[in-house]
């Protein structure tokens, strides 16, 4: 079976500049938000690139993830592997146990399949509430959002203000899927083996499936729902993008993964 590296790693024109820009964005953010900045990592391929950049350049950026209680075993194992590889501790932010017990008792363990409202309620208690705690006392956060991931994300800026006035950075906004895997291959970044099983976007186990050739990048997430509903609320759109560095134009080279 071909690995994700075999399938996707390809150097395309402008990669070195995109890498330099992403690194500079992170450095500038560290200078501005020393001790108060976190990478909110899903442990997906993009977030492993960012983890590698942070560790490689000894940047004072905490790495944290939402341990929803519904992650794949492979994702949890990657936490341990990444910690050992980089010599870091990854913060795990879990939902409140009593809220989960109450929700499951009332709605069952498969509530997310029954309605969008129940799915969003599950995301709210397992992801949004723990995210709030992750971001408490922090003035900036880093995400692995990229513009080509979905129509909803097509205009993701490098830096914006979230609804609480924190800086939200997406240093890989203009990276292609080929860029991500080129970096992973050349820097030997640990990654989730589920990417080798045709899961480009990995979330909770009940809400992630493999995609077929030609399907959209995020079609394996909440596949039973309409396209427009497919966000969990972690990345609500905000107005007023700001930038501390010159904005680069959107990269469209190698945009099809
Ligand atoms: S992705 Fe699925 S399992 Fe995870 S929090 Fe959302 S609805 Fe619940």
Coordinates of N, CA and C and ligand atoms in Angstrom, one line a residue:
X1 N 0.8 -1.2 0.0 CA 0.0 0.0 0.0 C 0.9 1.3 0.0
X2 N 0.5 2.2 -0.8 CA 1.3 3.5 -0.8 C 1.0 4.3 0.4
X3 N 2.1 4.9 0.9 CA 2.0 5.8 2.1 C 1.5 7.2 1.6
X4 N 1.1 8.0 2.6 CA 0.7 9.4 2.3 C 1.9 10.1 1.7
X5 N 3.1 9.8 2.2 CA 4.3 10.4 1.7 C 4.5 10.1 0.2
X6 N 4.3 8.8 -0.1 CA 4.4 8.4 -1.5 C 3.4 9.1 -2.4
X7 N 2.2 9.3 -1.9 CA 1.1 9.8 -2.7 C 1.2 11.4 -2.8
X8 N 1.7 12.0 -1.7 CA 1.5 13.5 -1.7 C 2.7 14.3 -1.7
X9 N 3.8 13.8 -1.2 CA 5.0 14.6 -1.0 C 5.6 15.1 -2.3
X10 N 5.6 16.3 -2.6 CA 6.1 16.9 -3.8 C 6.5 18.3 -3.6
X11 N 7.7 18.6 -4.0 CA 8.2 20.0 -3.9 C 7.6 20.8 -5.1
X12 N 7.0 21.9 -4.8 CA 6.4 22.7 -5.8 C 7.1 24.1 -5.8
X13 N 7.0 24.9 -6.8 CA 7.7 26.2 -6.8 C 7.2 27.1 -5.7
X14 N 8.1 27.8 -5.1 CA 7.7 28.7 -4.0 C 7.7 28.1 -2.6
X15 N 8.0 26.8 -2.5 CA 7.9 26.1 -1.2 C 8.9 26.7 -0.2
X16 N 10.1 27.0 -0.6 CA 11.1 27.6 0.4 C 10.6 28.9 0.9
X17 N 10.0 29.7 0.0 CA 9.4 31.0 0.5 C 8.3 30.8 1.4
X18 N 7.4 29.9 1.1 CA 6.3 29.6 2.0 C 6.8 29.2 3.4
X19 N 7.8 28.3 3.4 CA 8.3 27.8 4.6 C 9.0 28.9 5.4
X20 N 9.7 29.8 4.7 CA 10.4 30.9 5.4 C 9.3 31.9 6.0
X21 N 8.3 32.1 5.3 CA 7.2 33.0 5.8 C 6.5 32.4 7.0
X22 N 6.2 31.1 6.9 CA 5.6 30.5 8.1 C 6.5 30.6 9.3
X23 N 7.7 30.3 9.1 CA 8.7 30.4 10.3 C 8.8 31.8 10.8
X24 N 8.8 32.8 10.0 CA 8.9 34.1 10.4 C 7.7 34.6 11.1
X25 N 6.5 34.1 10.7 CA 5.3 34.4 11.4 C 5.3 33.9 12.8
X26 N 5.7 32.7 12.9 CA 5.8 32.1 14.3 C 6.8 32.8 15.2
X27 N 7.9 33.2 14.6 CA 9.0 33.9 15.4 C 8.4 35.3 15.9
X28 N 7.7 36.0 14.9 CA 7.2 37.3 15.3 C 6.1 37.1 16.4
X29 N 5.3 36.1 16.3 CA 4.3 35.9 17.3 C 4.9 35.6 18.7
X30 N 6.0 34.8 18.7 CA 6.7 34.5 20.0 C 7.2 35.8 20.6
X31 N 7.8 36.7 19.8 CA 8.3 37.9 20.3 C 7.2 38.8 20.9
X32 N 6.0 38.7 20.3 CA 4.9 39.6 20.7 C 4.1 39.0 21.9
X33 N 4.1 37.6 22.0 CA 3.2 37.0 22.9 C 3.9 36.0 23.9
X34 N 5.2 36.4 24.2 CA 6.0 35.5 24.9 C 5.3 34.8 26.1
X35 N 5.3 33.5 26.2 CA 4.7 32.8 27.3 C 3.2 32.7 27.3
X36 N 2.6 33.3 26.3 CA 1.1 33.3 26.2 C 0.6 32.8 24.9
X37 N 1.3 31.9 24.2 CA 0.9 31.5 22.9 C 0.9 30.0 22.9
X38 N -0.1 29.4 22.2 CA -0.2 27.9 22.2 C -0.6 27.5 20.7
X39 N 0.0 26.3 20.4 CA -0.5 25.7 19.2 C -1.6 24.7 19.5
X40 N -2.8 25.0 19.0 CA -4.0 24.1 19.2 C -3.9 23.0 18.1
X41 N -3.4 21.9 18.5 CA -3.0 20.8 17.6 C -4.1 19.8 17.5
X42 N -4.5 19.4 16.3 CA -5.4 18.3 16.1 C -4.6 17.0 16.0
X43 N -3.3 17.2 15.9 CA -2.3 16.1 15.6 C -2.4 15.6 14.2
X44 N -3.1 16.4 13.4 CA -3.1 16.1 11.9 C -1.8 16.5 11.3
X45 N -1.7 16.3 10.0 CA -0.4 16.5 9.3 C 0.1 17.9 9.4
X46 N -0.8 18.9 9.2 CA -0.4 20.3 9.3 C 0.1 20.6 10.7
X47 N -0.6 20.1 11.7 CA -0.2 20.5 13.1 C 1.1 19.8 13.5
X48 N 1.4 18.6 12.8 CA 2.7 18.0 13.1 C 3.8 18.8 12.4
X49 N 3.6 19.4 11.3 CA 4.5 20.3 10.6 C 4.8 21.5 11.6
X50 N 3.8 22.1 12.1 CA 3.9 23.2 13.0 C 4.7 22.8 14.3
X51 N 4.3 21.7 14.8 CA 5.0 21.2 16.0 C 6.5 21.0 15.7
X52 N 6.8 20.5 14.6 CA 8.2 20.3 14.2 C 9.0 21.7 14.1
X53 N 8.3 22.7 13.5 CA 8.9 24.0 13.3 C 9.2 24.6 14.7
X54 N 8.2 24.5 15.6 CA 8.3 25.0 16.9 C 9.5 24.4 17.7
X55 N 9.5 23.1 17.6 CA 10.6 22.3 18.3 C 12.0 22.6 17.7
X56 N 12.0 22.5 16.4 CA 13.3 22.7 15.6 C 13.9 24.1 15.9
X57 N 13.1 25.1 16.0 CA 13.6 26.5 16.2 C 13.5 26.9 17.7
X58 N 13.2 25.9 18.6 CA 13.2 26.2 20.0 C 12.3 27.4 20.3
X59 N 11.1 27.4 19.7 CA 10.2 28.6 20.0 C 9.4 28.3 21.2
X60 N 9.2 29.4 22.0 CA 8.4 29.3 23.2 C 6.9 29.3 22.9
X61 N 6.4 28.2 22.3 CA 5.0 28.1 22.0 C 4.6 26.7 22.6
X62 N 3.6 26.7 23.5 CA 3.1 25.5 24.0 C 2.3 24.7 22.9
X63 N 2.3 23.4 23.1 CA 1.6 22.5 22.2 C 0.5 21.8 23.0
X64 N -0.7 22.0 22.5 CA -1.9 21.4 23.2 C -2.9 20.8 22.3
X65 N -3.6 19.8 22.8 CA -4.6 19.2 22.0 C -5.9 18.9 22.8
X66 N -7.0 18.7 22.1 CA -8.3 18.5 22.7 C -8.4 16.9 22.8
X67 N -8.4 16.4 23.9 CA -8.5 14.9 24.1 C -10.0 14.7 24.4
X68 N -10.8 14.5 23.3 CA -12.2 14.5 23.4 C -12.8 13.3 24.1
X69 N -12.0 12.3 24.2 CA -12.5 11.0 24.7 C -13.0 10.1 23.6
X70 N -12.9 10.6 22.3 CA -13.4 9.9 21.2 C -12.3 9.8 20.1
X71 N -11.1 10.0 20.5 CA -10.0 10.0 19.5 C -9.6 8.6 19.1
X72 N -9.0 8.4 17.9 CA -8.5 7.1 17.5 C -7.3 6.7 18.4
X73 N -7.2 5.4 18.6 CA -6.0 4.9 19.3 C -4.7 5.4 18.7
X74 N -4.7 5.5 17.3 CA -3.5 5.9 16.6 C -3.2 7.4 16.9
X75 N -4.2 8.2 17.2 CA -4.0 9.6 17.5 C -3.4 9.7 18.9
X76 N -3.9 8.9 19.8 CA -3.4 9.0 21.2 C -1.9 8.5 21.2
X77 N -1.7 7.5 20.4 CA -0.3 6.9 20.3 C 0.6 8.0 19.7
X78 N 0.1 8.8 18.8 CA 1.0 9.8 18.2 C 1.3 10.9 19.3
X79 N 0.5 11.1 20.2 CA 0.8 12.1 21.3 C 2.1 11.6 22.0
X80 N 2.1 10.3 22.3 CA 3.2 9.8 23.1 C 4.5 9.8 22.2
X81 N 4.3 9.4 20.9 CA 5.4 9.4 20.0 C 6.0 10.8 19.8
X82 N 5.2 11.8 19.6 CA 5.6 13.2 19.4 C 6.3 13.7 20.6
X83 N 5.8 13.4 21.8 CA 6.4 13.8 23.0 C 7.9 13.2 23.1
X84 N 8.0 12.0 22.8 CA 9.3 11.3 22.9 C 10.2 11.9 21.8
X85 N 9.7 12.1 20.6 CA 10.5 12.5 19.5 C 11.1 13.9 19.7
X86 N 10.2 14.8 20.3 CA 10.6 16.2 20.4 C 11.1 16.6 21.9
X87 N 10.9 15.7 22.8 CA 11.2 16.0 24.2 C 10.3 17.1 24.8
X88 N 9.0 17.0 24.4 CA 8.1 18.0 24.9 C 6.9 17.3 25.6
X89 N 6.1 18.1 26.3 CA 4.9 17.6 26.9 C 3.8 18.3 26.1
X90 N 2.8 17.5 25.6 CA 1.7 18.0 24.9 C 0.5 18.1 25.9
X91 N 0.0 19.3 26.1 CA -1.1 19.5 27.0 C -2.3 18.8 26.4
X92 N -3.0 18.1 27.3 CA -4.3 17.4 26.9 C -5.4 18.1 27.6
X93 N -6.3 18.6 26.9 CA -7.5 19.3 27.5 C -8.7 18.5 27.2
X94 N -9.3 18.0 28.3 CA -10.4 17.0 28.2 C -11.7 17.7 28.6
X95 N -12.8 17.1 28.1 CA -14.2 17.7 28.5 C -14.4 17.4 29.9
X96 N -15.4 18.1 30.5 CA -15.7 17.9 31.9 C -16.5 16.5 32.0
X97 N -16.0 15.6 32.8 CA -16.5 14.3 32.9 C -18.1 14.3 33.2
X98 N -18.5 15.1 34.1 CA -19.9 15.1 34.4 C -20.8 15.5 33.2
X99 N -20.3 16.5 32.4 CA -21.0 16.9 31.3 C -21.2 15.8 30.2
X100 N -20.1 15.0 30.0 CA -20.1 13.9 29.1 C -21.1 12.9 29.6
X101 N -21.0 12.5 30.8 CA -21.9 11.4 31.4 C -23.3 11.9 31.2
X102 N -23.6 13.1 31.5 CA -25.0 13.6 31.4 C -25.5 13.5 30.0
X103 N -24.6 14.0 29.1 CA -25.0 14.0 27.6 C -25.2 12.6 27.1
X104 N -24.3 11.7 27.4 CA -24.5 10.3 26.9 C -25.7 9.6 27.5
X105 N -25.9 9.9 28.8 CA -27.1 9.3 29.4 C -28.4 9.7 28.8
X106 N -28.4 11.0 28.5 CA -29.6 11.6 27.9 C -29.8 11.3 26.4
X107 N -28.7 11.3 25.7 CA -28.8 11.2 24.2 C -28.2 10.0 23.6
X108 N -27.5 9.2 24.4 CA -26.8 8.0 23.8 C -25.4 8.3 23.3
X109 N -24.7 7.2 23.0 CA -23.3 7.4 22.5 C -23.2 7.7 21.0
X110 N -24.3 7.6 20.3 CA -24.3 7.8 18.9 C -25.1 9.0 18.5
X111 N -25.3 9.9 19.5 CA -26.2 11.1 19.3 C -25.8 11.9 18.0
X112 N -24.5 12.0 17.7 CA -24.0 12.8 16.6 C -24.6 12.5 15.3
X113 N -25.1 11.2 15.1 CA -25.6 10.8 13.8 C -27.1 11.2 13.7
X114 N -27.7 11.5 14.8 CA -29.2 11.7 14.8 C -29.6 13.1 14.3
X115 N -28.9 14.1 14.6 CA -29.2 15.5 14.2 C -28.0 16.3 14.2
X116 N -28.0 17.4 13.5 CA -26.9 18.4 13.5 C -26.8 19.0 14.9
X117 N -28.0 19.3 15.5 CA -28.0 19.9 16.8 C -27.3 19.1 17.8
X118 N -27.6 17.8 17.8 CA -26.9 16.9 18.8 C -25.4 16.7 18.4
X119 N -25.1 16.7 17.2 CA -23.7 16.6 16.8 C -23.0 17.9 17.3
X120 N -23.6 19.0 17.1 CA -22.9 20.3 17.5 C -22.9 20.4 19.1
X121 N -23.9 19.8 19.7 CA -23.9 19.8 21.2 C -22.7 18.9 21.7
X122 N -22.5 17.8 21.0 CA -21.3 16.9 21.3 C -20.0 17.7 21.1
X123 N -19.9 18.3 20.0 CA -18.7 19.1 19.7 C -18.5 20.2 20.8
X124 N -19.6 20.8 21.2 CA -19.5 21.9 22.1 C -19.0 21.5 23.5
X125 N -19.4 20.3 23.9 CA -18.9 19.9 25.2 C -17.6 19.2 25.2
X126 N -17.3 18.5 24.1 CA -16.0 17.8 24.0 C -14.9 18.6 23.4
X127 N -15.3 19.7 22.6 CA -14.2 20.5 22.0 C -14.2 21.9 22.4
X128 N -15.4 22.6 22.3 CA -15.4 24.0 22.5 C -15.1 24.4 23.9
X129 N -15.7 23.7 24.8 CA -15.5 24.1 26.2 C -14.0 23.8 26.6
X130 N -13.5 22.7 26.3 CA -12.0 22.5 26.6 C -11.1 23.5 25.9
X131 N -11.5 23.9 24.7 CA -10.7 24.9 23.9 C -10.7 26.2 24.7
X132 N -11.8 26.6 25.3 CA -11.8 27.8 26.1 C -10.8 27.7 27.2
X133 N -10.8 26.6 27.8 CA -9.8 26.4 28.9 C -8.4 26.4 28.4
X134 N -8.2 25.8 27.2 CA -6.8 25.8 26.6 C -6.4 27.3 26.4
X135 N -7.3 28.1 26.0 CA -6.9 29.5 25.6 C -7.0 30.5 26.7
X136 N -7.5 30.0 27.8 CA -7.5 31.0 29.0 C -6.1 31.5 29.3
X137 N -6.0 32.7 29.6 CA -4.7 33.3 29.9 C -3.7 33.3 28.7
X138 N -4.2 33.1 27.5 CA -3.3 33.1 26.4 C -3.8 34.3 25.4
X139 N -2.8 34.9 24.8 CA -3.2 36.1 24.0 C -3.1 35.7 22.5
X140 N -2.6 34.5 22.2 CA -2.4 34.1 20.8 C -2.5 32.6 20.7
X141 N -3.0 32.2 19.6 CA -3.0 30.7 19.3 C -2.7 30.5 17.8
X142 N -2.1 29.3 17.6 CA -1.7 28.9 16.3 C -2.5 27.7 15.8
X143 N -2.9 27.8 14.5 CA -3.7 26.7 14.0 C -3.1 26.2 12.7
X144 N -3.5 25.0 12.3 CA -3.0 24.4 11.0 C -3.9 24.6 9.9
X145 N -4.8 25.6 9.9 CA -5.8 25.9 8.9 C -5.0 26.2 7.6
X146 N -5.6 25.7 6.5 CA -5.0 26.0 5.1 C -6.2 26.3 4.2
X147 N -6.0 27.2 3.3 CA -7.0 27.7 2.4 C -7.6 26.6 1.5
X148 N -6.8 25.7 1.1 CA -7.4 24.7 0.2 C -8.1 23.6 0.9
X149 N -8.2 23.6 2.2 CA -8.9 22.5 3.0 C -10.4 22.4 2.6
X150 N -11.0 23.6 2.4 CA -12.5 23.6 2.1 C -12.9 25.0 1.7
X151 N -14.0 25.1 1.1 CA -14.6 26.4 0.7 C -14.7 27.3 1.8
X152 N -15.1 26.8 3.0 CA -15.2 27.6 4.2 C -13.9 28.2 4.6
X153 N -12.8 27.6 4.2 CA -11.5 28.0 4.7 C -10.7 28.7 3.6
X154 N -11.4 29.0 2.5 CA -10.7 29.5 1.3 C -10.0 30.9 1.5
X155 N -10.5 31.6 2.5 CA -9.9 32.9 2.7 C -9.3 33.1 4.0
X156 N -8.8 32.0 4.6 CA -8.2 32.0 5.9 C -7.0 33.0 5.9
X157 N -6.9 34.0 6.7 CA -5.8 34.9 6.7 C -4.6 34.3 7.6
X158 N -3.4 34.9 7.4 CA -2.3 34.4 8.2 C -2.5 34.8 9.7
X159 N -3.0 36.0 9.9 CA -3.3 36.4 11.2 C -4.7 37.1 11.3
X160 N -5.4 36.8 12.3 CA -6.7 37.5 12.5 C -6.9 37.6 14.0
X161 N -8.0 38.3 14.3 CA -8.4 38.4 15.7 C -9.6 37.5 15.9
X162 N -9.5 36.7 17.0 CA -10.7 35.8 17.2 C -11.7 36.7 18.0
X163 N -12.9 36.0 18.3 CA -14.0 36.8 18.9 C -13.6 37.3 20.3
X164 N -12.5 36.9 20.9 CA -12.1 37.4 22.2 C -10.9 38.3 22.1
X165 N -10.6 38.7 20.9 CA -9.5 39.6 20.7 C -8.1 39.0 20.7
X166 N -8.1 37.7 20.8 CA -6.7 37.0 20.7 C -6.3 37.0 19.3
X167 N -4.9 37.0 19.1 CA -4.4 36.8 17.8 C -4.5 35.3 17.4
X168 N -5.0 35.0 16.2 CA -5.1 33.6 15.8 C -4.3 33.5 14.5
X169 N -3.2 32.7 14.6 CA -2.3 32.6 13.4 C -2.5 31.3 12.7
X170 N -2.4 31.4 11.4 CA -2.5 30.2 10.5 C -1.3 30.3 9.6
X171 N -0.1 29.9 10.1 CA 1.1 30.1 9.3 C 1.1 29.3 8.0
X172 N 0.3 28.2 7.9 CA 0.3 27.4 6.7 C -0.8 27.7 5.8
X173 N -1.4 28.9 6.0 CA -2.6 29.2 5.2 C -2.4 29.0 3.7
X174 N -1.3 29.4 3.2 CA -1.1 29.3 1.8 C -0.3 28.0 1.3
X175 N -0.2 27.1 2.3 CA 0.5 25.8 1.9 C -0.4 24.9 1.2
X176 N 0.1 24.1 0.3 CA -0.7 23.0 -0.4 C -0.5 21.7 0.4
X177 N -1.3 20.8 0.1 CA -1.2 19.4 0.7 C 0.2 18.8 0.3
X178 N 0.6 19.1 -0.9 CA 2.0 18.6 -1.4 C 3.0 19.3 -0.5
X179 N 2.9 20.5 -0.2 CA 3.9 21.2 0.7 C 4.0 20.5 2.1
X180 N 2.8 20.3 2.6 CA 2.7 19.6 4.0 C 3.5 18.3 4.0
X181 N 3.2 17.5 2.9 CA 3.9 16.2 2.9 C 5.3 16.2 2.5
X182 N 5.7 17.3 1.7 CA 7.1 17.4 1.3 C 7.9 17.8 2.6
X183 N 7.3 18.6 3.5 CA 8.0 19.0 4.7 C 8.1 17.7 5.6
X184 N 7.0 17.0 5.7 CA 7.0 15.8 6.6 C 8.0 14.8 6.1
X185 N 8.1 14.6 4.8 CA 9.1 13.6 4.3 C 10.5 14.1 4.5
X186 N 10.8 15.4 4.2 CA 12.2 15.8 4.2 C 12.7 16.0 5.7
X187 N 11.8 16.3 6.6 CA 12.2 16.5 8.0 C 11.9 15.3 8.9
X188 N 11.4 14.2 8.3 CA 11.0 13.0 9.0 C 10.2 13.3 10.2
X189 N 9.1 14.0 10.0 CA 8.2 14.4 11.0 C 7.3 13.2 11.4
X190 N 7.1 12.8 12.7 CA 6.1 11.8 13.0 C 4.7 12.2 12.6
X191 N 4.0 11.2 12.1 CA 2.6 11.5 11.7 C 1.7 10.4 12.0
X192 N 0.4 10.7 11.9 CA -0.7 9.7 12.2 C -0.8 8.7 11.1
X193 N -0.6 7.4 11.4 CA -0.7 6.4 10.3 C -2.1 6.3 9.6
X194 N -3.1 6.9 10.2 CA -4.4 7.0 9.6 C -4.3 7.8 8.3
X195 N -3.3 8.7 8.2 CA -3.2 9.4 6.9 C -2.8 8.5 5.8
X196 N -2.1 7.3 6.1 CA -1.8 6.3 5.1 C -3.0 5.5 4.7
X197 N -4.1 5.7 5.4 CA -5.3 4.9 5.1 C -6.4 5.9 4.6
X198 N -5.9 6.9 3.8 CA -6.8 7.8 3.1 C -7.7 8.6 4.0
X199 N -7.2 9.0 5.1 CA -7.9 10.0 6.0 C -7.1 11.3 6.0
X200 N -7.3 12.2 5.1 CA -6.5 13.4 5.1 C -6.8 14.3 6.3
X201 N -8.1 14.3 6.7 CA -8.5 15.1 7.9 C -9.0 14.2 9.0
X202 N -8.3 14.2 10.1 CA -8.6 13.3 11.2 C -9.2 14.0 12.4
X203 N -10.4 13.5 12.8 CA -11.0 14.1 14.0 C -11.3 13.0 15.0
X204 N -12.5 13.0 15.6 CA -12.9 11.9 16.5 C -13.2 10.7 15.7
X205 N -13.1 9.5 16.3 CA -13.3 8.2 15.6 C -14.7 8.1 15.0
X206 N -15.7 8.4 15.7 CA -17.1 8.2 15.1 C -17.4 9.1 14.0
X207 N -16.6 10.2 13.8 CA -16.9 11.3 12.9 C -15.9 11.4 11.8
X208 N -15.1 10.4 11.6 CA -14.0 10.4 10.6 C -14.1 9.1 9.8
X209 N -14.0 9.2 8.5 CA -13.9 8.0 7.7 C -12.9 8.3 6.5
X210 N -12.5 7.2 5.9 CA -11.5 7.4 4.8 C -12.3 8.0 3.6
X211 N -11.6 8.7 2.7 CA -12.2 9.2 1.5 C -11.8 8.4 0.3
X212 N -12.6 8.5 -0.8 CA -12.3 7.9 -2.0 C -11.6 8.8 -2.9
X213 N -10.9 8.3 -4.0 CA -10.2 9.1 -5.0 C -11.2 10.1 -5.5
X214 N -10.8 11.4 -5.6 CA -11.6 12.4 -6.2 C -12.5 13.1 -5.2
X215 N -12.7 12.6 -3.9 CA -13.5 13.2 -2.9 C -12.8 14.4 -2.3
X216 N -13.6 15.4 -1.8 CA -13.0 16.6 -1.2 C -12.2 16.2 0.0
X217 N -11.3 17.1 0.4 CA -10.4 16.9 1.5 C -11.1 16.6 2.8
X218 N -12.2 17.3 3.1 CA -12.9 17.2 4.3 C -14.2 16.3 4.2
X219 N -14.3 15.6 3.1 CA -15.5 14.8 2.9 C -15.6 13.6 3.9
X220 N -14.5 13.3 4.5 CA -14.5 12.2 5.4 C -14.9 12.6 6.8
X221 N -15.2 13.9 7.0 CA -15.6 14.4 8.3 C -17.1 14.6 8.3
X222 N -17.9 14.1 9.3 CA -19.3 14.3 9.4 C -20.0 14.1 8.0
X223 N -19.6 13.0 7.4 CA -20.0 12.8 6.0 C -21.5 12.7 5.7
X224 N -22.3 12.5 6.8 CA -23.7 12.4 6.7 C -24.4 13.7 6.7
X225 N -23.6 14.8 6.9 CA -24.2 16.1 6.9 C -24.0 16.9 5.6
X226 N -24.8 18.0 5.5 CA -24.6 18.9 4.4 C -23.2 19.6 4.5
X227 N -22.6 19.9 3.3 CA -21.3 20.5 3.3 C -21.2 21.8 4.2
X228 N -22.3 22.6 4.1 CA -22.2 23.9 4.8 C -22.1 23.8 6.3
X229 N -22.6 22.6 6.8 CA -22.6 22.5 8.3 C -21.3 22.0 8.9
X230 N -20.3 21.6 8.0 CA -19.2 20.8 8.4 C -18.1 21.6 9.1
X231 N -18.4 22.3 10.2 CA -17.3 22.8 11.0 C -17.8 22.5 12.5
X232 N -16.9 22.4 13.4 CA -17.3 22.0 14.7 C -17.4 23.3 15.6
X233 N -17.1 24.5 15.1 CA -17.2 25.7 15.8 C -15.8 26.1 16.4
X234 N -14.8 25.3 16.2 CA -13.5 25.7 16.7 C -13.0 26.9 15.9
X235 N -13.4 27.0 14.7 CA -12.8 28.1 13.8 C -13.9 28.9 13.2
X236 N -14.7 29.6 14.0 CA -15.7 30.5 13.5 C -15.1 31.6 12.8
X237 N -15.7 32.1 11.8 CA -15.1 33.2 11.0 C -15.2 34.5 11.8
X238 N -14.2 35.3 11.7 CA -14.2 36.6 12.4 C -13.8 37.7 11.4
X239 N -14.3 38.9 11.6 CA -14.0 40.0 10.7 C -12.7 40.6 11.1
X240 N -12.1 41.4 10.3 CA -11.0 42.2 10.7 C -9.7 41.5 10.8
X241 N -9.3 40.8 9.7 CA -8.0 40.2 9.7 C -6.9 41.2 9.8
X242 N -6.0 40.9 10.6 CA -4.8 41.8 10.8 C -3.6 41.1 10.5
X243 N -2.5 41.8 10.2 CA -1.3 41.1 9.8 C -0.1 41.9 10.3
X244 N 0.8 41.3 11.0 CA 2.1 41.9 11.4 C 3.1 41.8 10.4
X245 N 2.9 40.9 9.4 CA 3.8 40.7 8.3 C 3.1 41.0 7.0
X246 N 3.8 41.3 5.9 CA 3.1 41.5 4.6 C 2.3 40.2 4.3
X247 N 1.1 40.4 3.9 CA 0.2 39.2 3.5 C 0.8 38.7 2.1
X248 N 0.9 37.4 2.1 CA 1.3 36.8 0.8 C 0.1 36.5 0.0
X249 N 0.2 36.4 -1.3 CA -1.0 36.0 -2.0 C -1.2 34.5 -1.9
X250 N -2.5 34.1 -2.1 CA -2.8 32.7 -2.0 C -2.1 31.8 -2.9
X251 N -1.5 30.7 -2.4 CA -0.9 29.8 -3.3 C -1.9 28.8 -3.9
X252 N -1.8 28.7 -5.2 CA -2.8 27.7 -5.8 C -2.0 26.6 -6.5
X253 N -0.7 26.6 -6.4 CA 0.1 25.5 -7.0 C -0.1 24.3 -6.2
X254 N -0.3 23.2 -6.9 CA -0.4 21.9 -6.3 C -1.6 21.8 -5.4
X255 N -2.7 22.6 -5.7 CA -3.8 22.7 -4.8 C -4.6 21.4 -4.6
X256 N -4.5 20.5 -5.6 CA -5.3 19.3 -5.4 C -4.5 18.2 -4.8
X257 N -5.0 17.7 -3.6 CA -4.3 16.7 -2.9 C -4.7 15.4 -3.4
Ligands
LIG1 S1 -16.3 15.3 16.2 FE1 -18.0 13.8 16.7 S2 -17.4 12.7 18.6 FE2 -16.0 14.5 18.3 S3 -16.9 16.0 19.6 FE3 -17.8 16.4 17.5 S4 -19.6 15.1 17.4 FE4 -18.6 14.5 19.2

